Tab-separated table of C-alpha atoms in Angstrom:
chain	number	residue	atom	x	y	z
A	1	UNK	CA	-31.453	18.069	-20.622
A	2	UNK	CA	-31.254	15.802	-17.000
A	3	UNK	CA	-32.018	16.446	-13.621
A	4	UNK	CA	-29.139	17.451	-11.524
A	5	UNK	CA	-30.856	17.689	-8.004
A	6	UNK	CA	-29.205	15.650	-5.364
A	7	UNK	CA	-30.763	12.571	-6.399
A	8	UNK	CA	-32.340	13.048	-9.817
A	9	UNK	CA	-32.934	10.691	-12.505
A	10	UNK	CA	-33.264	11.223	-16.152
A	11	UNK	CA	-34.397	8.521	-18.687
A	12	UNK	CA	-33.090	9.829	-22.053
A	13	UNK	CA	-34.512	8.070	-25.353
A	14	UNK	CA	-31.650	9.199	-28.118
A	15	UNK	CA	-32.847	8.745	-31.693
A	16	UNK	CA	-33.911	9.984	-34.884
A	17	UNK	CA	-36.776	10.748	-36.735
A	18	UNK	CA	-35.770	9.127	-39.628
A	19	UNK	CA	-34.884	5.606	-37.771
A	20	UNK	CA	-37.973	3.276	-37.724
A	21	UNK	CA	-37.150	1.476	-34.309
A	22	UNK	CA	-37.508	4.896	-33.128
A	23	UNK	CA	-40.833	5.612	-34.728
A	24	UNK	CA	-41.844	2.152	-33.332
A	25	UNK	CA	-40.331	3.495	-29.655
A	26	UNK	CA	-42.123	7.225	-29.702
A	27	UNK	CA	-45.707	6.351	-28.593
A	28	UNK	CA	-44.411	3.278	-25.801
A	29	UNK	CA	-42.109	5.572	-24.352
A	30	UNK	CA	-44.388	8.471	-24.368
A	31	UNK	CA	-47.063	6.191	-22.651
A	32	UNK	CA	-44.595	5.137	-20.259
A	33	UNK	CA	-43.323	8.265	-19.283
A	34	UNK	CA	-47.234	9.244	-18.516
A	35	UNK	CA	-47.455	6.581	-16.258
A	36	UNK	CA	-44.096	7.276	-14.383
A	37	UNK	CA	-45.086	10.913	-13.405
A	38	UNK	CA	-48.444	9.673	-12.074
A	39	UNK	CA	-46.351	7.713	-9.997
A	40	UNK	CA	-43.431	9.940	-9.158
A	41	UNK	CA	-44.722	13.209	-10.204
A	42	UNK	CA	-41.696	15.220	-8.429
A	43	UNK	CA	-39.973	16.363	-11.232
A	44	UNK	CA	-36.689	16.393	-9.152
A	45	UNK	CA	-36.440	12.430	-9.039
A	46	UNK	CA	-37.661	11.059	-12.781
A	47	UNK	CA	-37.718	12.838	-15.880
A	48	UNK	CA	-37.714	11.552	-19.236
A	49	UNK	CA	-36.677	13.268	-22.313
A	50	UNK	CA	-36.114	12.590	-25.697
A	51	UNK	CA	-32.727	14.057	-28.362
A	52	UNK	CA	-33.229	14.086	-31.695
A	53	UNK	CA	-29.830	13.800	-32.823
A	54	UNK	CA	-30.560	14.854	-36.567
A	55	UNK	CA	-30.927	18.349	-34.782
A	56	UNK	CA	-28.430	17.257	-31.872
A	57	UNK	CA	-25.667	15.647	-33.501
A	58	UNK	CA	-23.346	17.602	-30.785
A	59	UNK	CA	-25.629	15.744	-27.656
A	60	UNK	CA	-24.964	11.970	-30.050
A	61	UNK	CA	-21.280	12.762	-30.542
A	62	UNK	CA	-21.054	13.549	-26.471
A	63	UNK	CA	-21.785	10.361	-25.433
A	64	UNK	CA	-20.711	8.304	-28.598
A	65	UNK	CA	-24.343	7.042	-29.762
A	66	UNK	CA	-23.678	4.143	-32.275
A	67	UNK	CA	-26.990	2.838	-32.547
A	68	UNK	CA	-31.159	4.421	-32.982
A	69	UNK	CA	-32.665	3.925	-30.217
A	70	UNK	CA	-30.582	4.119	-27.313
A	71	UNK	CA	-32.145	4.869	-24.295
A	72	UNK	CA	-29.892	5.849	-21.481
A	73	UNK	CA	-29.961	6.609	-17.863
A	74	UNK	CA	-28.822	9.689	-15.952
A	75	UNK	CA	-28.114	9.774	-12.246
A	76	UNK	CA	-26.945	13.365	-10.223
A	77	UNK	CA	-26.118	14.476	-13.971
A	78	UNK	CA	-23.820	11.524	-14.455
A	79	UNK	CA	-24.606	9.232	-17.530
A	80	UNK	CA	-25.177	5.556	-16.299
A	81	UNK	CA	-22.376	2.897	-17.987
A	82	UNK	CA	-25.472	0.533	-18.763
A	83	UNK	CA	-27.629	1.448	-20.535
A	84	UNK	CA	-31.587	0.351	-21.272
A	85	UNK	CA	-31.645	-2.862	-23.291
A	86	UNK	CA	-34.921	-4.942	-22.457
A	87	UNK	CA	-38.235	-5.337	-24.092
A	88	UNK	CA	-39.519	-2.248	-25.693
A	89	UNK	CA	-42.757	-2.142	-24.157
A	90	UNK	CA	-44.858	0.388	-21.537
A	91	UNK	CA	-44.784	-1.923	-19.038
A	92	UNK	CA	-40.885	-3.336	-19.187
A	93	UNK	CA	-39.751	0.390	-19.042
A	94	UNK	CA	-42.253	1.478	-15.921
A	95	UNK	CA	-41.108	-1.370	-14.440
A	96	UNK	CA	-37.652	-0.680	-14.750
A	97	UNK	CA	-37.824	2.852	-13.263
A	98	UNK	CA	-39.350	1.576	-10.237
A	99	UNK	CA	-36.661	-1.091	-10.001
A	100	UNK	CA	-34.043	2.059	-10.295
A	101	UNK	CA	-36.096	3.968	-7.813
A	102	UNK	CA	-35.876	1.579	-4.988
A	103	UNK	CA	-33.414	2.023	-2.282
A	104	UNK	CA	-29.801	-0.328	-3.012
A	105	UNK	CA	-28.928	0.245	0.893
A	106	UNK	CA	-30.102	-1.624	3.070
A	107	UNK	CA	-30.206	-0.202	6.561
A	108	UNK	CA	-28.384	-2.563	9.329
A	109	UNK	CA	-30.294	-2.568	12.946
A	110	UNK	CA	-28.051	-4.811	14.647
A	111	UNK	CA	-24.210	-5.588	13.724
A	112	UNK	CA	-25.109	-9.575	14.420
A	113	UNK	CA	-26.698	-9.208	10.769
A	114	UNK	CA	-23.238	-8.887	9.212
A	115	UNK	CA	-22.470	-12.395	10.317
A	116	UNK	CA	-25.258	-13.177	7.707
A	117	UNK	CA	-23.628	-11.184	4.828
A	118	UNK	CA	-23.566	-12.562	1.539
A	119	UNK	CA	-19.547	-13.543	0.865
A	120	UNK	CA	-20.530	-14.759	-2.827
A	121	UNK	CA	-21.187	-10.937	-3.117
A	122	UNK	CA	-19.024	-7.502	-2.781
A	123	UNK	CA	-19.946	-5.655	-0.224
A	124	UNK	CA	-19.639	-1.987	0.986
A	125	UNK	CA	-20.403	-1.000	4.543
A	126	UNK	CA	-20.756	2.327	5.810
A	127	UNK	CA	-20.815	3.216	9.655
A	128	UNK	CA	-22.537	6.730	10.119
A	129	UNK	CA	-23.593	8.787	12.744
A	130	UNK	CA	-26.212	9.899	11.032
A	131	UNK	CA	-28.383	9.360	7.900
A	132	UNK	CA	-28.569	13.682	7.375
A	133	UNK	CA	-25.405	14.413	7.072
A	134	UNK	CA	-22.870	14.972	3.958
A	135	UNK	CA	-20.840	11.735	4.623
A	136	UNK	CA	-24.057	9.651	4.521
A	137	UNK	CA	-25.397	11.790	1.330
A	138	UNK	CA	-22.517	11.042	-0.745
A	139	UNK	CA	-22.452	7.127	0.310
A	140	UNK	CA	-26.018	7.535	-1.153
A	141	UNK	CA	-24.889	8.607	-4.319
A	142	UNK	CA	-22.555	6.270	-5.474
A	143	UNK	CA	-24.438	3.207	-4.229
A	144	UNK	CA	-27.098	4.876	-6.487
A	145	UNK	CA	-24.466	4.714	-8.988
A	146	UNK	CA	-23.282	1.200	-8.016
A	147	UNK	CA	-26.477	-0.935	-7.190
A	148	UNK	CA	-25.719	-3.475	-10.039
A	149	UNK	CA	-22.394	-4.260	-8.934
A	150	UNK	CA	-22.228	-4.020	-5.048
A	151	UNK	CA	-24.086	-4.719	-2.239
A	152	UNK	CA	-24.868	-1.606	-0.024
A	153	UNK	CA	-25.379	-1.379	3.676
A	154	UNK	CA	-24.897	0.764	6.031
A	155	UNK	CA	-25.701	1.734	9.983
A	156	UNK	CA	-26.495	4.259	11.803
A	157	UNK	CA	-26.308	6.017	15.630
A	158	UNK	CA	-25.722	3.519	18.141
A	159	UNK	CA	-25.855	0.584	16.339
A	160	UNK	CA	-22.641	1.550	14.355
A	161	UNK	CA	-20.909	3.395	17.217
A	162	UNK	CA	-18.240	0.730	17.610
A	163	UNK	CA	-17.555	0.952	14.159
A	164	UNK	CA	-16.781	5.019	14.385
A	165	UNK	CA	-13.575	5.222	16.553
A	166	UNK	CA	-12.157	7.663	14.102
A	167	UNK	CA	-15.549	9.309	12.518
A	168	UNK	CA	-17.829	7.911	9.684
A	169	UNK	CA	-16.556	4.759	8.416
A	170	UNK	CA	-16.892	2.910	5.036
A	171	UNK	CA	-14.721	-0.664	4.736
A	172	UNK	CA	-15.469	-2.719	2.166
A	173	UNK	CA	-15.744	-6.965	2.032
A	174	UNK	CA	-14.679	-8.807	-0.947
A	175	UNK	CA	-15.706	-11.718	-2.067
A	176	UNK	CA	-14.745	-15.027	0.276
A	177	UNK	CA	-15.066	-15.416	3.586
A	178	UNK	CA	-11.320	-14.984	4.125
A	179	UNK	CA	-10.270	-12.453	2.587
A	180	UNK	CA	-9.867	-9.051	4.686
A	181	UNK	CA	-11.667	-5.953	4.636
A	182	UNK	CA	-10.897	-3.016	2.949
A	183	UNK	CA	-11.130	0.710	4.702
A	184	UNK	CA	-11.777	3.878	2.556
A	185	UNK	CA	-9.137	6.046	4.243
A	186	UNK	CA	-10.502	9.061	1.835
A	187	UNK	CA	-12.806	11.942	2.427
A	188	UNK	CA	-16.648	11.093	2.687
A	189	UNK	CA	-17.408	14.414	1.690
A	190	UNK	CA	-15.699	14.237	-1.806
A	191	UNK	CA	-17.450	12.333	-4.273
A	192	UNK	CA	-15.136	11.923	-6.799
A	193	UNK	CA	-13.209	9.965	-4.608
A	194	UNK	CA	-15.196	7.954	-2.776
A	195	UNK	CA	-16.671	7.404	-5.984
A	196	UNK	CA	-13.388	6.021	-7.431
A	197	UNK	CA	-12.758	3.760	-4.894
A	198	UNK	CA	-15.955	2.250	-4.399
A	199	UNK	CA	-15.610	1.515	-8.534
A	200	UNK	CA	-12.075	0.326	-8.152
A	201	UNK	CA	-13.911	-2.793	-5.508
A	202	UNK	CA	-17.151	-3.044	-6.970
A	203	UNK	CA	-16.412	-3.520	-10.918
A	204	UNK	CA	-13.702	-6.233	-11.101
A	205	UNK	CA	-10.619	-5.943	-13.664
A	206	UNK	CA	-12.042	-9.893	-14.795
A	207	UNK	CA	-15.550	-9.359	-15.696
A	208	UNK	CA	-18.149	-12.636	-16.525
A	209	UNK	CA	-19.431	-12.303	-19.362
A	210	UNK	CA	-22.807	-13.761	-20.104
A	211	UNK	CA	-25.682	-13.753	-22.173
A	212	UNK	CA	-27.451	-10.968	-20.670
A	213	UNK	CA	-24.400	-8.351	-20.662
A	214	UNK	CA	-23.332	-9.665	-23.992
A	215	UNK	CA	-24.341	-6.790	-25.825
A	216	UNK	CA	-23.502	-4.391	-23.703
A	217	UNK	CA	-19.651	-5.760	-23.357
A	218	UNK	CA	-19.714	-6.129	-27.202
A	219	UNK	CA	-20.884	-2.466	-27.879
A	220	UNK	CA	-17.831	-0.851	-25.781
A	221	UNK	CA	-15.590	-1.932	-28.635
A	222	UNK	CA	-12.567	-3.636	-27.611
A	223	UNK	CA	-11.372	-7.019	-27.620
A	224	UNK	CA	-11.979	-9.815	-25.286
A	225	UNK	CA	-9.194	-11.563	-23.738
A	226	UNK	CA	-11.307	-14.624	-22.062
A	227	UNK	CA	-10.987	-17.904	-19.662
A	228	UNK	CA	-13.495	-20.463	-20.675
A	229	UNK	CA	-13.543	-22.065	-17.440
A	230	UNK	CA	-16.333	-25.029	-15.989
A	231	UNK	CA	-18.025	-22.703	-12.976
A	232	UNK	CA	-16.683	-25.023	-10.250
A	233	UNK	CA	-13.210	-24.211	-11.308
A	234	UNK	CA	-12.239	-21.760	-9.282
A	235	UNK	CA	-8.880	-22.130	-9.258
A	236	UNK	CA	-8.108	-21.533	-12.947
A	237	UNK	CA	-9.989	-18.197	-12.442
A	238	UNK	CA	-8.073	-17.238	-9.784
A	239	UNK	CA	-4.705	-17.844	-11.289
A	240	UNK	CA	-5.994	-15.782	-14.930
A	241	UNK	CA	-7.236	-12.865	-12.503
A	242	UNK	CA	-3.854	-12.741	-10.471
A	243	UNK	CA	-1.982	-12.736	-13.997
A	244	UNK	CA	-4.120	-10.410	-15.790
A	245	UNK	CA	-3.429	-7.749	-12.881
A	246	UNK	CA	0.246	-8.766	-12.978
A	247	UNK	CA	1.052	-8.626	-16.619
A	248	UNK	CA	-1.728	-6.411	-18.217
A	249	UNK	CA	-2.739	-3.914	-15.646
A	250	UNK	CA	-1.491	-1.421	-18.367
A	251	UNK	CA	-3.871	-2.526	-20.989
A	252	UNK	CA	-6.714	-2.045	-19.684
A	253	UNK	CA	-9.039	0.272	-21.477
A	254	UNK	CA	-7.862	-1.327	-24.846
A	255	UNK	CA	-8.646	-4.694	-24.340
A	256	UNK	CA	-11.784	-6.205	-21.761
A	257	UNK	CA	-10.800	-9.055	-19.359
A	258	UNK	CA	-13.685	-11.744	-19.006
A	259	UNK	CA	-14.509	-15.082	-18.095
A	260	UNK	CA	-16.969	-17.045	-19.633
A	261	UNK	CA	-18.709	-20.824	-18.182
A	262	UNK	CA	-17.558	-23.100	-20.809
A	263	UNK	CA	-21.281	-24.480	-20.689
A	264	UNK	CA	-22.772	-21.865	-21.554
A	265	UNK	CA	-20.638	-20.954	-24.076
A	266	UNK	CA	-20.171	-24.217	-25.767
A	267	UNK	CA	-20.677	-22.567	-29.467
A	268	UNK	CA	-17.598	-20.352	-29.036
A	269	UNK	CA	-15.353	-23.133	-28.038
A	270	UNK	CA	-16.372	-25.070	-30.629
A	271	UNK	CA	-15.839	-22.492	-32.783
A	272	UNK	CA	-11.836	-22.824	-31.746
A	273	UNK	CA	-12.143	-26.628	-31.745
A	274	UNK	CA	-12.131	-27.122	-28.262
A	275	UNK	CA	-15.042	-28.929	-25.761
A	276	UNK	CA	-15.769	-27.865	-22.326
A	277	UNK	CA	-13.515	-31.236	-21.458
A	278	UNK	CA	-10.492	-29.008	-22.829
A	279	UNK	CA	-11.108	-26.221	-20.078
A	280	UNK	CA	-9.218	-24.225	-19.013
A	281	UNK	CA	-8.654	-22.207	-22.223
A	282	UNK	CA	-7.959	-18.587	-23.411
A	283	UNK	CA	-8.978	-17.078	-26.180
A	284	UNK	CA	-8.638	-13.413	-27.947
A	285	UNK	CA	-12.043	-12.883	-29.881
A	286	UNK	CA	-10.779	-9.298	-32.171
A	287	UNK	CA	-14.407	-8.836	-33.499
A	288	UNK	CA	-13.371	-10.337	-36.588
A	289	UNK	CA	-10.975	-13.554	-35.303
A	290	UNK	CA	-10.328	-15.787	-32.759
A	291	UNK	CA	-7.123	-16.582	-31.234
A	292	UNK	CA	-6.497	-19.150	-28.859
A	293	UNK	CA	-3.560	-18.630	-26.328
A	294	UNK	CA	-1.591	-21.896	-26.245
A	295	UNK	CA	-1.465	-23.303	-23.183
A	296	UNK	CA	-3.297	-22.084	-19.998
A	297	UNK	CA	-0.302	-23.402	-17.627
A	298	UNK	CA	1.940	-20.542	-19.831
A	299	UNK	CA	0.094	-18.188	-18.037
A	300	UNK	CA	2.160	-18.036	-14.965
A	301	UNK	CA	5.638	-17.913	-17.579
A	302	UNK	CA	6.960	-13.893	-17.059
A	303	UNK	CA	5.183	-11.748	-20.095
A	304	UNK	CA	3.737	-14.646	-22.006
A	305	UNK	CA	0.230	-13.637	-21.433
A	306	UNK	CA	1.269	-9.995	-22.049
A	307	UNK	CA	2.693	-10.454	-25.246
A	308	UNK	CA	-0.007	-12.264	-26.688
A	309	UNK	CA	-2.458	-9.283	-26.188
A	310	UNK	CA	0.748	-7.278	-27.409
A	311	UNK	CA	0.571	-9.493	-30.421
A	312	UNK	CA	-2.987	-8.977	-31.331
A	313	UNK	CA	-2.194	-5.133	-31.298
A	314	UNK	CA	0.576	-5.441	-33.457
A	315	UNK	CA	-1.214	-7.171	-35.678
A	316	UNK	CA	1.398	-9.856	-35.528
A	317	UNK	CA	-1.668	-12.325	-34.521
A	318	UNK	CA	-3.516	-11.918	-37.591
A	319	UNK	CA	-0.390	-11.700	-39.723
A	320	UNK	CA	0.736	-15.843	-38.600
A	321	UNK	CA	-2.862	-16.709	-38.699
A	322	UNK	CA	-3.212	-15.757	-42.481
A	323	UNK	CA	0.403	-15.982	-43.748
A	324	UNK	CA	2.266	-18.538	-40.942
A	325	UNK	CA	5.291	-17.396	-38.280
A	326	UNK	CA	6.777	-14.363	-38.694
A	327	UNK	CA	10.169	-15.445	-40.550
A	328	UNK	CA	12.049	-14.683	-36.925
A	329	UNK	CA	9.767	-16.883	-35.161
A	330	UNK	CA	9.502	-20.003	-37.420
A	331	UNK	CA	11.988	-23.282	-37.163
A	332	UNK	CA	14.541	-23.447	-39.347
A	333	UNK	CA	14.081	-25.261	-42.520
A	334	UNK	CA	10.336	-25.005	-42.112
A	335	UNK	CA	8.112	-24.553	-44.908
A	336	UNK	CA	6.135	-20.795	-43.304
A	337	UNK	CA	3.485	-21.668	-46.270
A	338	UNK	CA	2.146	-24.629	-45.042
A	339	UNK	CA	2.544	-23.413	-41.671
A	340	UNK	CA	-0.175	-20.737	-42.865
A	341	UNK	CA	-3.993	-20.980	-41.916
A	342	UNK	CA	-6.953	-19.487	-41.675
A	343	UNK	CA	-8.143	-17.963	-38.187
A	344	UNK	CA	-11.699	-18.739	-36.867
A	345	UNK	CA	-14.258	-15.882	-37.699
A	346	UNK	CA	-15.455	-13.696	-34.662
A	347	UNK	CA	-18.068	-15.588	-32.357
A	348	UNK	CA	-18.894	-13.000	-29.778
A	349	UNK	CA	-19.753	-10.148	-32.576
A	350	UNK	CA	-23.252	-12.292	-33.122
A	351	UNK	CA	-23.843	-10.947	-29.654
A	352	UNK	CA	-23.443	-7.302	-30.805
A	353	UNK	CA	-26.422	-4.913	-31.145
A	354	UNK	CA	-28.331	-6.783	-34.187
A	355	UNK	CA	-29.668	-4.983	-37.558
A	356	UNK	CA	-33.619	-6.091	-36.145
A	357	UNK	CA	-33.660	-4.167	-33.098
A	358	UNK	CA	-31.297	-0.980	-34.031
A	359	UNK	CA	-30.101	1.205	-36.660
A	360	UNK	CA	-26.743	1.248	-36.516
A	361	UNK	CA	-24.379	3.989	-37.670
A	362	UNK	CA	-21.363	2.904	-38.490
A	363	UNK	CA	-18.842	-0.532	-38.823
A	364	UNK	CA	-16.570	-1.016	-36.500
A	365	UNK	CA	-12.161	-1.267	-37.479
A	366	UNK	CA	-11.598	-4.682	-35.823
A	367	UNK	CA	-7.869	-6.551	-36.408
């Protein structure tokens, strides 16, 4: 039910007939979809469909619908990681196609513009002979894929012939201004891989986590493990990103890495008892607690960071927060009951999908 031409788009709007945010969807996205094909009536590069997953409960189980509506995008046949989540209106979703349907490279005419390049920014740079050709068609694709977390550019014929000793080139320039490039040594002509590397660069292990993405970081259903840092502290971040790829490269997929501006986010760190004046600080929000990680300067003592996301999984975490140290980890003579206490509740869930905007199909198992 997408398009799966070279570089097709599908707009699918999953619901059910029975869900009222969808009956208050039909006629807006119908209207909008009217207005698309006007504009882009090549069926090949926008089509919008609709699942009703009361008749298609194989198509909601595929891709792990939790929520009526959800409207998600399709690229080359591949479903999109982000999914729609602004105003429900004609003109909010037209717009947001034509945002999708502009071009994320940006063509380089003269290699004196890199000078100029954005350092606050990742950046991937491909050096091609020319734009019709395989290499340059697969680049295309996963900066398709990638616009919302790189920066695309690439060159062409002469201007990027100094950049081709070996062939077709694609490097890649992290963020600062000293850090060194990066050169995909795989094959241009296999997406998977290019794919996969260009992901590994442009989506960071330590995510920022903000208002915007909130839901969408909420809905994958994991745990946070976040720095509440003031945005000039740069340092602090550094340090919890080299740690988190030291000690918990192995946990990733079961628990999401973020940072958060203390700021912004002064309600959660109140909710812990701490003040933007007590940043640096690390917390574990479970969906249902919060746990705050001791110390920040622990972070850099072998495994200590580890084993308090190892904790939370073990439900060791919740077990001192409700009933005090486990009996092995408490000081002798010490009284474990008073030692007992009550975690703070979940802040981050209130940024979860809400009860006003979807139906939602089922609770989640937090610890």
């Amino acid at each position: 039910f997408w398009v799966e031409q070279c570089f097709g788009r599908s707009y699918i709007d999953i619901d059910c007939p029975w869900c009222r945010f969808s009956q208050m969807l039909h006629p807006i996205f119908e209207e909008a979809s009217n207005i698309v094909r006007e504009e882009f009536p090549d069926v090949t590069q926008v089509v919008f469909a609709r699942v009703d997953c009361d008749q298609h409960s194989d198509i909601a189980q595929r891709y792990r619908i939790s929520k009526y509506p959800t409207l998600k995008l399709f690229r080359n046949g591949m479903m999109m990681k982000r999914e729609y989540r602004g105003q429900r209106s004609v003109t909010a979703i037209a717009d947001f196609i034509r945002q999708q349907k502009i071009d994320p490279i940006k063509e380089i005419l003269s290699l004196e513009e890199l000078n100029t390049v954005d350092r606050s920014k990742r950046n991937v740079i491909g050096y091609f002979e020319q734009k019709d050709s395989d290499n340059y068609h697969t680049f295309e694709k996963v900066a398709n894929i990638l616009r919302d977390d790189c920066v695309f550019l690439a060159a062409f014929g002469d201007v990027s012939q100094t950049e081709r000793f070996s062939g077709d080139n694609v490097i890649y320039k992290p963020v600062g201004d000293t850090v060194p490039d990066m050169v995909y040594l795989g094959s241009l002509t296999n997406f998977d891989l290019t794919y996969a590397w260009a992901q590994d660069k442009c989506v960071p292990l330590v995510r920022e986590i903000t208002f915007e993405n909130g839901e969408e970081l909420t809905e994958e259903g994991i745990p946070f493990l976040i720095l509440f840092h003031v945005q000039e502290d740069t340092e602090s971040l550094e340090k919890f990103q080299h740690e988190v790829a030291r000690q918990l490269i192995s946990e990733k997929g079961s628990i999401n890495f973020l940072h958060a501006d203390c700021d912004k986010f002064r309600h959660p760190l109140l909710h812990i008892q701490k003040t933007p004046a007590d940043c640096p600080v690390i917390a574990i929000d479970s969906f249902r607690h919060m746990y705050v990680f001791p110390e920040f300067r622990d972070i850099e003592v072998p495994g200590k960071l580890r084993q308090f996301v190892l904790d939370l999984h073990s439900g060791k975490l919740h077990r001192e927060f409700h009933h005090g140290p486990d009996p092995t980890d408490s000081t002798p003579g010490q009284d474990v009951a008073e030692m007992a206490s009550n975690p703070p509740e979940s802040s981050f869930q209130k940024l979860a999908p809400s009860e006003t905007r979807y139906t939602l199909l089922r609770d989640r198992d937090e610890l």
